[in-house]
Amino acid sequence: ASDAAKNTSLTSKIVKDLLNVKQGRGCMVLVRVTTVELGKTMARQLRKGRNALGLTQTFAVVVDVEETKSVGMSTLLNNDSSQTSEDVGWLERMRRIHGKDKSLDLEVSIQKTEQEIKKLRRKLSGTEPEKGTNSQSKEDQIEGLTTKMAQLVRDKHFPESYEDLKDLPVILILCQKGRIGDTFPKSLRYYDLRMKYSNSCDTRAPVEQDLGRAFRYGPETSEYPFPIVLVGAACKREL
């Protein structure tokens, strides 16, 4: 079969897996592009096609390029045009998948916990005396609430990394991002490097570094198979 026929067949399989969403959970398709403009254009066209096909809430399209390095993952998710007033946005979808509270509920919980800590500290300092109190008990309560507060704040800022996108059905487009130290989730199913290495592998070291992004620990399962890495035919022969 020709390379064009193989690519068409493979693209069909990628789309099929991407649309195989169960209870809001799906796989990640990671695409590396060569320029920021190409990444933005790809995201725009993918969103346009997705929405036209009535797949608005089926999968997210997230683009992370060099110029968005100071932007958090929550903002990148909210930038997806698939959100409407009638639908749950991708950020809240992520919270639901991972059992996190809604953003507004978290704000209320944080404020309530903060007030409880302040009240206990006033009692402990004697500004609000209480008969029969035990200072050690109050300190233990404060410690417990402080731990609770830290977890609430972490949940408030969730998601923060690529790894936090686990189980979100998403096409993630990267340009000059996802370097050493970044970890991708177990739900990464396809890592498409064909645009970056379409013709050849100029130098082996950068290619091996890019390929390393797809590596992860086992075991491989039916739910989380090891990702398939795609490169151009010429690059594949050189490797």
Tab-separated table of C-alpha atoms in Angstrom:
chain	number	residue	atom	x	y	z
A	1	ALA	CA	0.000	0.000	0.000
A	2	SER	CA	1.115	3.557	-0.691
A	3	ASP	CA	2.167	5.924	2.086
A	4	ALA	CA	-0.925	8.044	1.354
A	5	ALA	CA	-3.225	5.038	1.797
A	6	LYS	CA	-1.488	4.056	5.039
A	7	ASN	CA	-1.826	7.600	6.394
A	8	THR	CA	-5.531	7.677	5.490
A	9	SER	CA	-6.131	4.365	7.266
A	10	LEU	CA	-4.158	5.462	10.316
A	11	THR	CA	-5.943	8.817	10.484
A	12	SER	CA	-9.285	6.975	10.417
A	13	LYS	CA	-8.158	4.829	13.365
A	14	ILE	CA	-7.028	7.914	15.308
A	15	VAL	CA	-10.384	9.627	14.744
A	16	LYS	CA	-12.260	6.464	15.734
A	17	ASP	CA	-10.312	6.146	18.989
A	18	LEU	CA	-10.702	9.863	19.724
A	19	LEU	CA	-14.491	9.601	19.333
A	20	ASN	CA	-14.662	6.494	21.522
A	21	VAL	CA	-15.694	8.457	24.616
A	22	LYS	CA	-17.170	6.519	27.550
A	23	GLN	CA	-18.742	8.377	30.468
A	24	GLY	CA	-16.881	11.522	29.424
A	25	ARG	CA	-13.493	9.770	29.388
A	26	GLY	CA	-11.328	9.326	26.319
A	27	CYS	CA	-7.799	9.416	24.917
A	28	MET	CA	-5.247	12.104	24.085
A	29	VAL	CA	-3.867	12.719	20.611
A	30	LEU	CA	-0.654	14.754	20.828
A	31	VAL	CA	0.483	16.646	17.717
A	32	ARG	CA	3.756	18.531	17.356
A	33	VAL	CA	3.865	21.360	14.836
A	34	THR	CA	6.779	23.397	13.539
A	35	THR	CA	5.465	26.968	13.892
A	36	VAL	CA	3.197	28.879	16.254
A	37	GLU	CA	1.018	30.079	13.384
A	38	LEU	CA	0.554	26.533	12.103
A	39	GLY	CA	-0.501	25.415	15.568
A	40	LYS	CA	-3.082	28.177	15.891
A	41	THR	CA	-4.430	27.561	12.391
A	42	MET	CA	-4.706	23.822	13.013
A	43	ALA	CA	-6.597	24.364	16.268
A	44	ARG	CA	-8.954	26.836	14.604
A	45	GLN	CA	-9.731	24.499	11.701
A	46	LEU	CA	-10.136	21.438	13.915
A	47	ARG	CA	-12.579	23.267	16.165
A	48	LYS	CA	-14.497	24.551	13.174
A	49	GLY	CA	-14.808	21.051	11.682
A	50	ARG	CA	-15.667	19.456	15.023
A	51	ASN	CA	-18.427	21.953	15.744
A	52	ALA	CA	-19.858	21.674	12.217
A	53	LEU	CA	-20.159	17.892	12.691
A	54	GLY	CA	-22.046	18.269	15.947
A	55	LEU	CA	-19.137	16.969	18.029
A	56	THR	CA	-18.771	20.139	20.093
A	57	GLN	CA	-18.748	18.371	23.450
A	58	THR	CA	-17.085	15.136	22.302
A	59	PHE	CA	-13.419	16.165	22.449
A	60	ALA	CA	-11.387	19.239	23.297
A	61	VAL	CA	-8.827	20.962	21.086
A	62	VAL	CA	-6.047	22.576	23.117
A	63	VAL	CA	-3.110	24.472	21.638
A	64	ASP	CA	-0.050	25.309	23.740
A	65	VAL	CA	2.695	27.276	22.007
A	66	GLU	CA	5.763	29.200	23.124
A	67	GLU	CA	3.938	32.518	23.473
A	68	THR	CA	1.406	31.009	25.909
A	69	LYS	CA	4.087	29.810	28.354
A	70	SER	CA	2.762	32.108	31.109
A	71	VAL	CA	-0.829	30.903	30.615
A	72	GLY	CA	-2.165	28.185	32.891
A	73	MET	CA	-3.735	24.929	31.746
A	74	SER	CA	-7.149	26.074	32.976
A	75	THR	CA	-7.021	29.072	30.641
A	76	LEU	CA	-5.928	26.898	27.706
A	77	LEU	CA	-8.946	24.645	28.294
A	78	ASN	CA	-11.281	27.619	28.582
A	79	ASN	CA	-9.925	28.957	25.271
A	80	ASP	CA	-11.598	26.064	23.461
A	81	SER	CA	-14.598	27.440	21.621
A	82	SER	CA	-16.681	24.329	22.331
A	83	GLN	CA	-18.075	25.872	25.502
A	84	THR	CA	-21.588	27.277	25.389
A	85	SER	CA	-24.020	28.507	28.013
A	86	GLU	CA	-25.911	25.198	27.787
A	87	ASP	CA	-22.887	22.905	28.051
A	88	VAL	CA	-20.363	22.198	30.741
A	89	GLY	CA	-16.979	23.669	29.839
A	90	TRP	CA	-13.844	21.539	29.553
A	91	LEU	CA	-12.434	22.805	32.835
A	92	GLU	CA	-15.471	21.621	34.776
A	93	ARG	CA	-15.488	18.403	32.726
A	94	MET	CA	-11.930	17.774	33.935
A	95	ARG	CA	-12.985	18.384	37.529
A	96	ARG	CA	-15.886	15.973	37.135
A	97	ILE	CA	-13.667	13.235	35.623
A	98	HIS	CA	-11.193	13.491	38.513
A	99	GLY	CA	-13.803	13.862	41.267
A	100	LYS	CA	-13.025	17.503	42.017
A	101	ASP	CA	-15.596	20.018	43.229
A	102	LYS	CA	-16.834	22.794	40.972
A	103	SER	CA	-14.797	26.019	41.032
A	104	LEU	CA	-17.512	28.024	42.804
A	105	ASP	CA	-18.023	25.310	45.432
A	106	LEU	CA	-14.275	25.249	46.063
A	107	GLU	CA	-14.224	29.005	46.634
A	108	VAL	CA	-16.969	28.651	49.249
A	109	SER	CA	-15.155	25.764	50.966
A	110	ILE	CA	-11.859	27.693	51.027
A	111	GLN	CA	-13.499	30.762	52.604
A	112	LYS	CA	-15.342	28.635	55.165
A	113	THR	CA	-12.189	26.709	56.133
A	114	GLU	CA	-10.198	29.947	56.388
A	115	GLN	CA	-12.796	31.401	58.778
A	116	GLU	CA	-12.721	28.252	60.926
A	117	ILE	CA	-8.917	28.457	61.203
A	118	LYS	CA	-9.056	32.150	62.203
A	119	LYS	CA	-11.714	31.422	64.817
A	120	LEU	CA	-9.684	28.601	66.368
A	121	ARG	CA	-6.551	30.768	66.458
A	122	ARG	CA	-8.437	33.533	68.286
A	123	LYS	CA	-9.639	31.017	70.875
A	124	LEU	CA	-6.142	29.593	71.211
A	125	SER	CA	-4.658	33.058	71.765
A	126	GLY	CA	-7.246	33.854	74.421
A	127	THR	CA	-9.012	36.667	72.579
A	128	GLU	CA	-12.089	34.459	72.455
A	129	PRO	CA	-11.891	32.395	75.680
A	130	GLU	CA	-13.949	29.227	75.923
A	131	LYS	CA	-14.552	27.180	79.066
A	132	GLY	CA	-13.215	23.655	79.129
A	133	THR	CA	-11.088	24.013	76.012
A	134	ASN	CA	-7.886	22.074	75.418
A	135	SER	CA	-5.107	23.994	73.669
A	136	GLN	CA	-3.576	20.839	72.193
A	137	SER	CA	-6.962	19.857	70.756
A	138	LYS	CA	-7.294	23.285	69.141
A	139	GLU	CA	-3.809	23.023	67.652
A	140	ASP	CA	-4.654	19.610	66.224
A	141	GLN	CA	-7.838	21.022	64.687
A	142	ILE	CA	-5.899	23.913	63.152
A	143	GLU	CA	-3.339	21.498	61.714
A	144	GLY	CA	-6.105	19.369	60.204
A	145	LEU	CA	-7.885	22.383	58.707
A	146	THR	CA	-4.592	23.738	57.335
A	147	THR	CA	-4.002	20.423	55.545
A	148	LYS	CA	-7.563	20.565	54.231
A	149	MET	CA	-7.010	24.133	53.032
A	150	ALA	CA	-3.848	23.153	51.139
A	151	GLN	CA	-5.763	20.391	49.307
A	152	LEU	CA	-8.630	22.768	48.465
A	153	VAL	CA	-6.175	25.284	46.991
A	154	ARG	CA	-4.538	22.527	44.907
A	155	ASP	CA	-7.969	21.480	43.654
A	156	LYS	CA	-8.783	25.098	42.841
A	157	HIS	CA	-5.761	25.340	40.540
A	158	PHE	CA	-6.405	21.928	38.916
A	159	PRO	CA	-5.420	21.142	36.185
A	160	GLU	CA	-1.877	22.526	36.129
A	161	SER	CA	0.031	20.122	33.872
A	162	TYR	CA	-0.307	17.930	30.785
A	163	GLU	CA	-0.448	14.908	33.078
A	164	ASP	CA	-3.561	16.371	34.723
A	165	LEU	CA	-5.376	15.989	31.383
A	166	LYS	CA	-5.598	12.238	31.996
A	167	ASP	CA	-8.780	10.717	30.509
A	168	LEU	CA	-9.860	13.935	28.828
A	169	PRO	CA	-10.707	13.296	25.146
A	170	VAL	CA	-8.410	15.896	23.588
A	171	ILE	CA	-6.229	16.848	20.648
A	172	LEU	CA	-3.252	18.628	22.209
A	173	ILE	CA	-1.215	20.719	19.756
A	174	LEU	CA	2.277	21.744	20.887
A	175	CYS	CA	4.957	24.013	19.455
A	176	GLN	CA	8.166	24.488	21.444
A	177	LYS	CA	6.418	23.101	24.544
A	178	GLY	CA	6.392	19.771	26.379
A	179	ARG	CA	10.136	19.611	26.920
A	180	ILE	CA	12.317	17.749	29.416
A	181	GLY	CA	10.543	17.238	32.733
A	182	ASP	CA	7.014	17.321	31.340
A	183	THR	CA	4.998	14.150	31.736
A	184	PHE	CA	2.047	13.170	29.599
A	185	PRO	CA	-0.879	11.132	30.936
A	186	LYS	CA	-1.439	7.394	30.556
A	187	SER	CA	-4.368	8.234	28.290
A	188	LEU	CA	-1.947	9.475	25.592
A	189	ARG	CA	-2.791	7.190	22.661
A	190	TYR	CA	-1.105	8.821	19.658
A	191	TYR	CA	1.973	11.040	19.421
A	192	ASP	CA	2.075	12.569	15.941
A	193	LEU	CA	5.492	13.873	14.884
A	194	ARG	CA	4.851	13.654	11.141
A	195	MET	CA	4.810	17.418	10.626
A	196	LYS	CA	8.017	17.918	12.563
A	197	TYR	CA	9.816	14.946	10.988
A	198	SER	CA	8.039	14.607	7.658
A	199	ASN	CA	11.088	14.012	5.436
A	200	SER	CA	14.082	13.053	7.515
A	201	CYS	CA	15.751	13.113	10.914
A	202	ASP	CA	18.428	15.757	10.477
A	203	THR	CA	20.201	14.852	13.704
A	204	ARG	CA	19.396	11.829	15.807
A	205	ALA	CA	19.648	13.338	19.308
A	206	PRO	CA	16.650	15.750	19.046
A	207	VAL	CA	14.537	12.991	17.501
A	208	GLU	CA	15.337	10.588	20.326
A	209	GLN	CA	14.538	13.343	22.805
A	210	ASP	CA	11.137	13.887	21.175
A	211	LEU	CA	10.454	10.156	21.053
A	212	GLY	CA	11.262	9.935	24.755
A	213	ARG	CA	8.200	12.042	25.575
A	214	ALA	CA	6.039	9.038	24.721
A	215	PHE	CA	7.827	6.660	27.106
A	216	ARG	CA	6.142	5.656	30.351
A	217	TYR	CA	6.187	2.885	32.905
A	218	GLY	CA	4.095	-0.241	32.468
A	219	PRO	CA	2.196	-2.355	32.748
A	220	GLU	CA	0.299	-1.834	29.523
A	221	THR	CA	-3.457	-2.393	29.880
A	222	SER	CA	-6.427	-2.518	27.515
A	223	GLU	CA	-7.603	0.786	28.994
A	224	TYR	CA	-4.181	2.437	28.739
A	225	PRO	CA	-2.169	0.862	25.890
A	226	PHE	CA	1.287	2.227	25.174
A	227	PRO	CA	1.093	5.206	22.777
A	228	ILE	CA	1.739	4.910	19.056
A	229	VAL	CA	4.376	7.357	17.756
A	230	LEU	CA	4.025	8.608	14.183
A	231	VAL	CA	6.887	9.989	12.074
A	232	GLY	CA	7.348	10.573	8.345
A	233	ALA	CA	8.266	7.592	6.130
A	234	ALA	CA	11.790	8.893	5.425
A	235	CYS	CA	12.439	9.512	9.125
A	236	LYS	CA	11.162	6.029	9.962
A	237	ARG	CA	13.602	4.455	7.505
A	238	GLU	CA	16.513	6.428	8.989
A	239	LEU	CA	15.601	5.394	12.500
